[in-house]
XYZ file of C-alpha atoms in Angstrom:
526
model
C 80.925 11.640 -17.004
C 79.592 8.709 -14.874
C 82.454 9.674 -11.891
C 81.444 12.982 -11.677
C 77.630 12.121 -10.490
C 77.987 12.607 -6.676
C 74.402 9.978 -6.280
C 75.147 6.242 -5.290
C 71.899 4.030 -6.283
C 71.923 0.733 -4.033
C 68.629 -1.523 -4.249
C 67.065 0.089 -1.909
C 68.770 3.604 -0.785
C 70.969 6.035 -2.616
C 73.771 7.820 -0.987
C 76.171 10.969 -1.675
C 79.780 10.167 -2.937
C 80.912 12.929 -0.507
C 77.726 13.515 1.797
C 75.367 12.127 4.434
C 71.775 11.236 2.651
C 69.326 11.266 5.541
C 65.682 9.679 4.052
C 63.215 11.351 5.827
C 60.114 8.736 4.307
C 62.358 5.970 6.442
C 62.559 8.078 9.423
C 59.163 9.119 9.705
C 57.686 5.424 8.831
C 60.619 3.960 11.830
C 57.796 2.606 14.185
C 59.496 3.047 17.273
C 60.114 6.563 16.110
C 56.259 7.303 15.039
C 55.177 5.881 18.495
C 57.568 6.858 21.349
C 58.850 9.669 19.508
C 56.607 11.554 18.197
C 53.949 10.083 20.260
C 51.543 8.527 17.240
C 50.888 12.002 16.128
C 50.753 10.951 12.668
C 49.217 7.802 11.390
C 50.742 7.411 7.596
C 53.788 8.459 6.105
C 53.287 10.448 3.943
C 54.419 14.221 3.298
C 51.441 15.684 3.770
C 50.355 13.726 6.586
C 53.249 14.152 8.628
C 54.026 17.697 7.657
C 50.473 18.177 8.582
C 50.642 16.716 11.895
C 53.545 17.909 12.770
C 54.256 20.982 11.256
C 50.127 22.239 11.389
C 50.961 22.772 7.551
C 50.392 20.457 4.424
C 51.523 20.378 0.503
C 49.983 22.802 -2.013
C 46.195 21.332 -2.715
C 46.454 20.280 -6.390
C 43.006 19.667 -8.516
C 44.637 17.955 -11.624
C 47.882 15.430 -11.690
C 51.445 16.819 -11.558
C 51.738 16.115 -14.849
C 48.863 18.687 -16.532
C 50.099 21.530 -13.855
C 51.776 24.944 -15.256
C 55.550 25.792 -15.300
C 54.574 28.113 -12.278
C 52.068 26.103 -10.600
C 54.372 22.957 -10.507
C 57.325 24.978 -9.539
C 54.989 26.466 -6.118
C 53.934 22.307 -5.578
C 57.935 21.443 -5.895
C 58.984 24.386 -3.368
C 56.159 23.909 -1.048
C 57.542 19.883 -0.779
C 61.172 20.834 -0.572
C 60.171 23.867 2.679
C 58.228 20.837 4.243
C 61.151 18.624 4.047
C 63.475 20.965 5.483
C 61.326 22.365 8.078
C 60.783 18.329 9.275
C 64.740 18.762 9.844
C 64.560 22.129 12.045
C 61.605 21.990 13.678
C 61.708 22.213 17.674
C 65.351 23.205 17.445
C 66.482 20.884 15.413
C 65.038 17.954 16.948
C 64.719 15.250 13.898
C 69.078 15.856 14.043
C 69.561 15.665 17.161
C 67.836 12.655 17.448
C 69.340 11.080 14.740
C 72.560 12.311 16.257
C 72.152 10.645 19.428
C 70.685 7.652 18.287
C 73.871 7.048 16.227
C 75.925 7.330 19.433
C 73.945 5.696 21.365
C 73.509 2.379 18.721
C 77.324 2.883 17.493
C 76.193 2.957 13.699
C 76.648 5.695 10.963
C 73.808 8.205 10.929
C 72.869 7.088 7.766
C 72.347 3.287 8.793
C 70.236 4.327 11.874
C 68.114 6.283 9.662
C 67.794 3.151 7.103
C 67.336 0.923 9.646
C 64.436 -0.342 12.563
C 65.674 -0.263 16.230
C 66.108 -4.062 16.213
C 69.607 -3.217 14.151
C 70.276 -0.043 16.291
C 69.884 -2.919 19.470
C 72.234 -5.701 17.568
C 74.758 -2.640 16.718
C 75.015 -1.845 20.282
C 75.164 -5.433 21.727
C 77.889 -6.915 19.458
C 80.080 -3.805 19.724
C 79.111 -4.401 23.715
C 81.099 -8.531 22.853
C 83.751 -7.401 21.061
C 84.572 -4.819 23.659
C 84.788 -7.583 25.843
C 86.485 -10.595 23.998
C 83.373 -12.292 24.215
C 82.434 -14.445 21.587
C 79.312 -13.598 19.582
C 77.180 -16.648 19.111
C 75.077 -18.057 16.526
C 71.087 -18.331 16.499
C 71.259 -21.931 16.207
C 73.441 -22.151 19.346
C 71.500 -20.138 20.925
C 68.439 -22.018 20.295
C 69.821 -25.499 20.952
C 70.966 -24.303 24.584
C 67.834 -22.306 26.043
C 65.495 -23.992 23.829
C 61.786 -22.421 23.284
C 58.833 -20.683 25.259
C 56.608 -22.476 27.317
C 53.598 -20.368 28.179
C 50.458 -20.505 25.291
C 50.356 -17.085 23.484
C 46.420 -15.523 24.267
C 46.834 -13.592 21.285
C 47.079 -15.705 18.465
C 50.437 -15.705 16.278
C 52.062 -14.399 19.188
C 54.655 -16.845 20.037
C 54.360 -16.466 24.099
C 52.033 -15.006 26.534
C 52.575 -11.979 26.638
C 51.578 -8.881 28.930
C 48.794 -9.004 31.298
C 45.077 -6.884 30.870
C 42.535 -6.707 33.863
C 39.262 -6.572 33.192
C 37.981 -3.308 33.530
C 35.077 -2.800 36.528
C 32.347 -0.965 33.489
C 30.850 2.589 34.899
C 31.737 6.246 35.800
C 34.592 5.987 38.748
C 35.490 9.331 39.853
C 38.565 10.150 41.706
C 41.109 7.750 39.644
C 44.468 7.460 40.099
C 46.477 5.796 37.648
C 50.034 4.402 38.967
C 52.629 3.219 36.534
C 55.764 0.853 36.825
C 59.304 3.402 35.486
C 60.047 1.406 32.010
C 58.822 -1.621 33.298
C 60.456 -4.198 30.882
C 63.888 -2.370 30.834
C 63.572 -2.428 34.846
C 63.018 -6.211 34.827
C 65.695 -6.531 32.435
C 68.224 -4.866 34.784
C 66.386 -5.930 38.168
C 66.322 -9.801 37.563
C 69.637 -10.106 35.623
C 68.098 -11.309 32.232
C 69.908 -12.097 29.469
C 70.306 -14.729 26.629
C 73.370 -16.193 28.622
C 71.815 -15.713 32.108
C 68.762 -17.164 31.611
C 68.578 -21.347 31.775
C 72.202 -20.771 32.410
C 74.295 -23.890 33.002
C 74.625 -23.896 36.807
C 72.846 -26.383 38.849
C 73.151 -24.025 41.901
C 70.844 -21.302 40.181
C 68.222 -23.461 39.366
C 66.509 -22.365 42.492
C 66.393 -18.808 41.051
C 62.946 -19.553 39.699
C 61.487 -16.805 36.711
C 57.238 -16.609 38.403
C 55.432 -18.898 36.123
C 57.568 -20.911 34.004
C 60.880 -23.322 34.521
C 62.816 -21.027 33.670
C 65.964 -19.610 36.145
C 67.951 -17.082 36.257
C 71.787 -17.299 37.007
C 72.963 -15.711 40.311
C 77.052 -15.844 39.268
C 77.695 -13.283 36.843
C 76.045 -10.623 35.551
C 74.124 -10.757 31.948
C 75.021 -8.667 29.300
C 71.927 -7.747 28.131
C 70.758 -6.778 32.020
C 73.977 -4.520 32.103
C 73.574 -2.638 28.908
C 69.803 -1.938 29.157
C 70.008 -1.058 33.009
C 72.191 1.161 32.263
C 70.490 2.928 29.744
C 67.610 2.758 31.676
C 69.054 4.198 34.819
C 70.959 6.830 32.668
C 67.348 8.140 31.140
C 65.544 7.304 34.980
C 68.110 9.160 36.890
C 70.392 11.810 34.777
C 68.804 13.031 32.120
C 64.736 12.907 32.159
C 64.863 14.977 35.573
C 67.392 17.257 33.965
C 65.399 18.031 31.248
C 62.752 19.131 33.576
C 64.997 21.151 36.230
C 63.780 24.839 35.463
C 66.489 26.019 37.008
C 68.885 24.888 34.173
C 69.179 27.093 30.441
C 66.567 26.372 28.371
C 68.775 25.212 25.516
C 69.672 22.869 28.020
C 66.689 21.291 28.806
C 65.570 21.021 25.346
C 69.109 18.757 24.635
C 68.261 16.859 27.482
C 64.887 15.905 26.889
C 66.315 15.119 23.008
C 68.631 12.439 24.861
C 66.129 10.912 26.912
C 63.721 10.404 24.076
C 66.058 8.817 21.814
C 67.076 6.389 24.863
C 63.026 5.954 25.367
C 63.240 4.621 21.564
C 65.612 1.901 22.130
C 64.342 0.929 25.206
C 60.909 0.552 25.436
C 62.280 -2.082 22.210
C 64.952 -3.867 23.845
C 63.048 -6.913 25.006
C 60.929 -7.560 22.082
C 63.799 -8.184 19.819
C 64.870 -11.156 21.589
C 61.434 -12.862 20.803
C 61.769 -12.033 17.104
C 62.859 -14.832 15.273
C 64.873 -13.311 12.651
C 66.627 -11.366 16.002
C 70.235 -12.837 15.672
C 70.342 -13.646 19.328
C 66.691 -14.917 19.212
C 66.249 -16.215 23.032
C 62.667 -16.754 23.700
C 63.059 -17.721 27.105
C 64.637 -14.608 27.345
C 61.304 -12.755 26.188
C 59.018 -15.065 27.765
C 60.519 -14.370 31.180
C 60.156 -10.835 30.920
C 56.714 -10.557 30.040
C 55.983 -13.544 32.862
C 57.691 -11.297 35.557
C 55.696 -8.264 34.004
C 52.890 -10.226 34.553
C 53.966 -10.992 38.341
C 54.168 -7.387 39.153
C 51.083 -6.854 38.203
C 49.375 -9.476 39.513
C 50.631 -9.140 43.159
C 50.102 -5.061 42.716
C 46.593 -5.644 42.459
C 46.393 -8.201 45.255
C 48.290 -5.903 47.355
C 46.339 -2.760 46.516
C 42.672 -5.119 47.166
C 44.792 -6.247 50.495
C 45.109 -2.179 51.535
C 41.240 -2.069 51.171
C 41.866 0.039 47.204
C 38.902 -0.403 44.773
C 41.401 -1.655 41.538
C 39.174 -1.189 38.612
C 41.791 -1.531 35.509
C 45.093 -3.088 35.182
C 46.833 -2.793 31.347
C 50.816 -3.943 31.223
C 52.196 -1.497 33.079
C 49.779 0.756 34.807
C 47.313 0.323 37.589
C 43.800 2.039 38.344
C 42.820 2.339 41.697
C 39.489 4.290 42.462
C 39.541 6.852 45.353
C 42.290 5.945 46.932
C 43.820 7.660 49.825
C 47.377 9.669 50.083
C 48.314 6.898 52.728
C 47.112 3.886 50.644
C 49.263 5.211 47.741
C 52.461 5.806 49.333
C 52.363 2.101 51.295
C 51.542 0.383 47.628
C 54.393 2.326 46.094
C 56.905 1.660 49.299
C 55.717 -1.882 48.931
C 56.402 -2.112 45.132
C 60.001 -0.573 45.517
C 60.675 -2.760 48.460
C 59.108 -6.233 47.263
C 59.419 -6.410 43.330
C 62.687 -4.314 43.041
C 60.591 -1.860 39.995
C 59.310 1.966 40.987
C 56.194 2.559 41.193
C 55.075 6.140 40.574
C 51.603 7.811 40.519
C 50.996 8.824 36.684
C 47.917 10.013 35.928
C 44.578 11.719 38.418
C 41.537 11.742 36.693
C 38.631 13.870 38.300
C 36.672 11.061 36.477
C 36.736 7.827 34.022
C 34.674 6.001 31.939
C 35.314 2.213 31.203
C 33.152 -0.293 29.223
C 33.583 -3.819 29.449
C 36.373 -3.724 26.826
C 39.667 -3.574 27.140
C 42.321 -0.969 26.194
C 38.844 1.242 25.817
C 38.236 4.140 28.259
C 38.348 7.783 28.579
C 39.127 10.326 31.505
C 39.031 13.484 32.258
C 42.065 15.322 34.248
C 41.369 18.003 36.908
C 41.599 20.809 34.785
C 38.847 19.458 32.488
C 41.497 17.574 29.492
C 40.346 14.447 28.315
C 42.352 11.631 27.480
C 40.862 9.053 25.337
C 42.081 5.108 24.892
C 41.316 3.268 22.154
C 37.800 4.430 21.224
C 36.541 4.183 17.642
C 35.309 8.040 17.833
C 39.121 9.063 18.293
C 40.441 7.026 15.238
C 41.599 8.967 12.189
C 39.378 6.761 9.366
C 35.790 8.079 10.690
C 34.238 9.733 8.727
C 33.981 13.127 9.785
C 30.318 13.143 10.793
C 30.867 10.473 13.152
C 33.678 12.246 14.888
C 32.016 15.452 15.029
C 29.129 13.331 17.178
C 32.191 11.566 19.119
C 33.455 15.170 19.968
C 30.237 16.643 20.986
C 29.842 13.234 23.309
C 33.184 14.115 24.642
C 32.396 17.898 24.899
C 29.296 16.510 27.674
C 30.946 14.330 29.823
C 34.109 16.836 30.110
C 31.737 19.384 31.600
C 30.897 16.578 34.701
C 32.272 17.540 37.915
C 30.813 15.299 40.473
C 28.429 12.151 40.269
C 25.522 14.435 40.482
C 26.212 15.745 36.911
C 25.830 12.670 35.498
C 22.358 11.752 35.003
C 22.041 15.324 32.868
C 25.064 14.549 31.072
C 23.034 11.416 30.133
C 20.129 13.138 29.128
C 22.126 15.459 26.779
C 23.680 12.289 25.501
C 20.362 10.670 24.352
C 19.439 13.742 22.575
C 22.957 13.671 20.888
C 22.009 10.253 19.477
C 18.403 10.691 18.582
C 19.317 13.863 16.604
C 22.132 12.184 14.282
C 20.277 9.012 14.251
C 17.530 11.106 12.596
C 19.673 13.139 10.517
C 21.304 9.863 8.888
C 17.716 8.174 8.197
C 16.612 11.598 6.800
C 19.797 11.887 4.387
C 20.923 15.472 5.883
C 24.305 14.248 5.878
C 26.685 15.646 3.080
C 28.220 12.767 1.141
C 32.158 14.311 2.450
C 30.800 13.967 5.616
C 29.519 10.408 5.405
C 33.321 9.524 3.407
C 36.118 7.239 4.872
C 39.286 8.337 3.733
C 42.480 5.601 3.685
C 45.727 6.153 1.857
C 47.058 3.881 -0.936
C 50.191 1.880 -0.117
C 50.515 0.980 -3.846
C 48.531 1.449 -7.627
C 45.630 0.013 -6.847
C 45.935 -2.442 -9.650
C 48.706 -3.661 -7.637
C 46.678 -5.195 -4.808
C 46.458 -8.934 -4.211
C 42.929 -8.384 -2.578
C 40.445 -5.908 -2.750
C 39.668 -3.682 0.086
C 37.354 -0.838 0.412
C 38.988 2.127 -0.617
C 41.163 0.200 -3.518
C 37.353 -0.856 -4.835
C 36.869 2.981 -5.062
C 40.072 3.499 -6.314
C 39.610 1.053 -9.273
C 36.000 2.531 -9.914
C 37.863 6.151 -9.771
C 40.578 5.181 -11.908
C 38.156 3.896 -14.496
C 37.205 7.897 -15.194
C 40.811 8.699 -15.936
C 41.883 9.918 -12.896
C 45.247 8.571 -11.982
C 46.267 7.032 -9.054
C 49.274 5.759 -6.902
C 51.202 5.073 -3.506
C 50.475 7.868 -1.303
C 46.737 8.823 -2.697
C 43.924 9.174 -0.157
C 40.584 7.809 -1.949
C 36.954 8.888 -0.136
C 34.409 6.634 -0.820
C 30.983 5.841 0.706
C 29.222 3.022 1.538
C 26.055 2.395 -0.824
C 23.341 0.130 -1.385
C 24.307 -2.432 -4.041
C 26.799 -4.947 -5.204
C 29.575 -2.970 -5.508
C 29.322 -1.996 -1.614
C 31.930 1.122 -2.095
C 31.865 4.010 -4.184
C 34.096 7.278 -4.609
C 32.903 10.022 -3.190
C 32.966 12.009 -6.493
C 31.024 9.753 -8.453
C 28.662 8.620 -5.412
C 24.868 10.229 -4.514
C 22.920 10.696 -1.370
C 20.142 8.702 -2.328
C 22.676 5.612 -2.568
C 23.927 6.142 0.867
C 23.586 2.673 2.741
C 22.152 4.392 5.785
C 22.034 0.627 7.529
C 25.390 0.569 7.382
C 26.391 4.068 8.767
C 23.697 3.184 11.600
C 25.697 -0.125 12.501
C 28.954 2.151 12.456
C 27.284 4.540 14.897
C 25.836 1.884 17.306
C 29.390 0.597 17.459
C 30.998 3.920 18.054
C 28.872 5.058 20.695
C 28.378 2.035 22.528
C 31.672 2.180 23.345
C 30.541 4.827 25.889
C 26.569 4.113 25.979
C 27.224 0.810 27.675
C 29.277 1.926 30.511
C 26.777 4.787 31.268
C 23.749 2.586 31.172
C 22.655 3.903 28.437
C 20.575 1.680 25.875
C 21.166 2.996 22.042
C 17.830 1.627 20.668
């Protein structure tokens, strides 16, 4: 009978009559989660990817489609997905629950609803609990809107709504001796620091109108305290103070620890989101002022840290949101910028990173350094990015592999010369077609059938072409294709030769990739 089936179906869920239905897919694909979670370890959401990055094991490799595999084989594919899915729950003691646990607290919403929702629900959850507590009236988009009114500054990136963060321009060239300092949760600081919130700011009191937000007309009211400024200082100050130290104090258990560091990530989550609902239009207490002065104050610090570190005689040769990179500097140079910081802007100012060396090109959000201990951490270069085809991050690797080895400026030049003989040797390996085709393939997921699609990307051209042959295809399929010679552009990698290879093409991909470095080392790739 109908009653007895424990499922509920809703539009877009299903639930247990007498159960908790967590949705791993929705967890996983949570942004907030993939990012300050798990730290962009995995890129899609699917099973295998995830498990795969996560776990360091994937599903059961399947040559034919579910449908045409034996009793046996299809039971080994079923039990393989099912392990995966439970082992996503346990991992790291337990740490997908526990999160999920504390979230729930944290946002006051049923575990199931955090794990349905995106962290701008978790943040309205939190906030209107926060106004009933308080007998405060909850008020409507519209009023909000008519009373603060909108942003002022021009967006630089286009469809943004507001200006947002600021991005120096890097100084291009090997700096050695970098130290990178970083403002504690910036945004959340500001938030708590300069009392923001959607009643505080362009609040009605002529008196505060001389509590000017740096770079726009907006103010900031110096009467009462904001909402907003008290529940996100607090959480900040709650993660800042209590419990990231705690979960690195060896001297406590290490179950301890381990719950600890569980709390502070799942505060992390909501935080590093907290302003950027407010400049969300479909945010029920959409305030752009509200936004717009955070990210104008953001820009402030910045702006004045670099002036003040360039006024202490410090080389500053990147600046990116929150973080600033001074070259050589010395112990006493650091501690009077970070005393100054404290003292002056009312944020902390700690030293992050020390990098025995960087690299920056004239891009932004593009460098790579190398630690001390010879670890490399690498921003925003093509090489790094999980679509390259695999011959082109085997060369990135090897590039990597060189400059890791430099110690001291002296190194350099034969760095550069083992660099040039890096390039010649898969330049002429791509012109002489020694390249295997899997090597050559990009490989992108579908989000849908690809008859589905609106427009006609890539890999849903080589999807179509595959899915001519018979082979089916859906959501959650990775197609390989290659670039050829041709009309057609694209091809599968199963139906594709070598001798169609568009080597032009793969050149322009490599120029690109490695002049990402080339440039900033002087190095010509012609």
């Amino acid at each position: 009978p109908r009653e007895q089936i424990p499922i509920r179906l809703g539009e877009n869920m299903a639930g247990l009559k007498y159960g908790v239905h967590i949705d791993l897919y929705k967890f996983f694909m949570n942004r907030s989660i993939q990012v300050y979670a798990f730290s962009d370890r995995y890129r899609e959401h699917t099973l295998q990817e995830v498990a795969s990055s996560i776990l360091g094991e994937g599903k059961v490799e399947i040559e034919k489609p579910v449908s045409k595999l034996s009793v046996h084989d299809l039971a080994e594919y079923c039990f393989r997905d099912a392990d995966l899915t439970y082992r996503l729950t346990e991992f790291d003691d337990d740490l997908v629950m526990k999160l999920l646990m504390v979230l729930s607290r944290i946002a006051i919403m049923p575990i199931e609803d955090v794990n349905r929702y995106g962290v701008s629900k978790w943040i309205l959850s939190l906030l209107r609990y926060e106004h009933r507590r308080r007998g405060m009236l909850i008020p409507n988009p519209e009023d909000i809107l008519r009373m603060k009114g909108e942003t002022v500054t021009r967006a630089v990136i286009k469809g943004k709504k507001y200006r947002g963060a600021i991005v120096q321009q890097p100084v291009p060239g090997a700096h050695f001796n970098v130290v990178v300092l970083d403002f504690a949760s910036l945004y959340p600081s500001i938030i708590r620091n300069w009392n923001l919130s959607y009643e505080t700011v362009r609040c009605p009191h002529e008196e505060c109108m001389d509590n000017r937000v740096p770079g726009t007309p907006h103010w900031v009211c110096k009467k009462r305290r904001g909402l907003m400024s008290l529940v996100i200082g607090s959480l900040r100050d709650l993660r800042i103070m209590w419990y990231k130290p705690l979960s690195k104090d060896k001297r406590l258990p290490e179950e301890s620890r381990r719950w600890y560091s569980v709390v502070q990530g799942a505060l992390k989550v909501i935080l590093n989101a907290s302003y950027g609902v407010f400049g969300s239009d479909i945010f029920p207490l959409y305030c752009p002022p509200l936004a717009e002065s955070t990210t104008a104050i953001g820009r402030y610090a910045m702006t004045e840290t670099v002036k003040r570190a360039v006024g202490l005689g410090i080389n500053v040769i990147y600046g990116d949101t929150d973080s600033v990179f001074l070259e050589n500097p010395s112990k006493e140079q650091i501690e009077e910028l970070l005393d100054w910081a404290e003292r002056e802007l009312r944020i902390k100012l700690d030293v992050d990173k020390v990098y025995r060396y960087a690299v920056f090109s004239e891009r932004k959000k593009n460098y790579f350094g190398v630690y001390p201990d010879g670890t490399v951490d690498i921003k925003g270069l093509t090489g790094k990015k999980r679509h390259v085809p695999p011959f082109l991050k085997k060369a990135f690797f090897e590039l990597v592999e060189i400059l890791r080895t430099v110690k001291r400026e002296e190194d350099l030049e034969e760095a550069k010369e083992k660099i040039r003989d890096l390039v010649s040797s898969y330049y002429q390996k791509l012109r002489e077609k020694k390249i295997p085709l899997k090597d050559l393939a990009f490989y992108v997921m579908l989000s849908q059938a690809p008859e589905k699609y609106a427009t006609r990307p890539q890999h849903v051209k080589a999807a179509l072409q595959l899915k001519a042959t018979g082979v089916e295809l859906g959501a959650g399929d990775i197609i390989g294709f290659v670039k050829v010679r041709g009309e057609r552009g694209v091809k599968p990698v199963q139906l594709a030769s070598v001798d169609e290879v568009d080597v032009e093409k793969y050149i322009e991909h490599m120029r690109s990739m490695f002049e990402q470095v080339l440039d900033a080392l002087g190095i010509d790739f012609d």
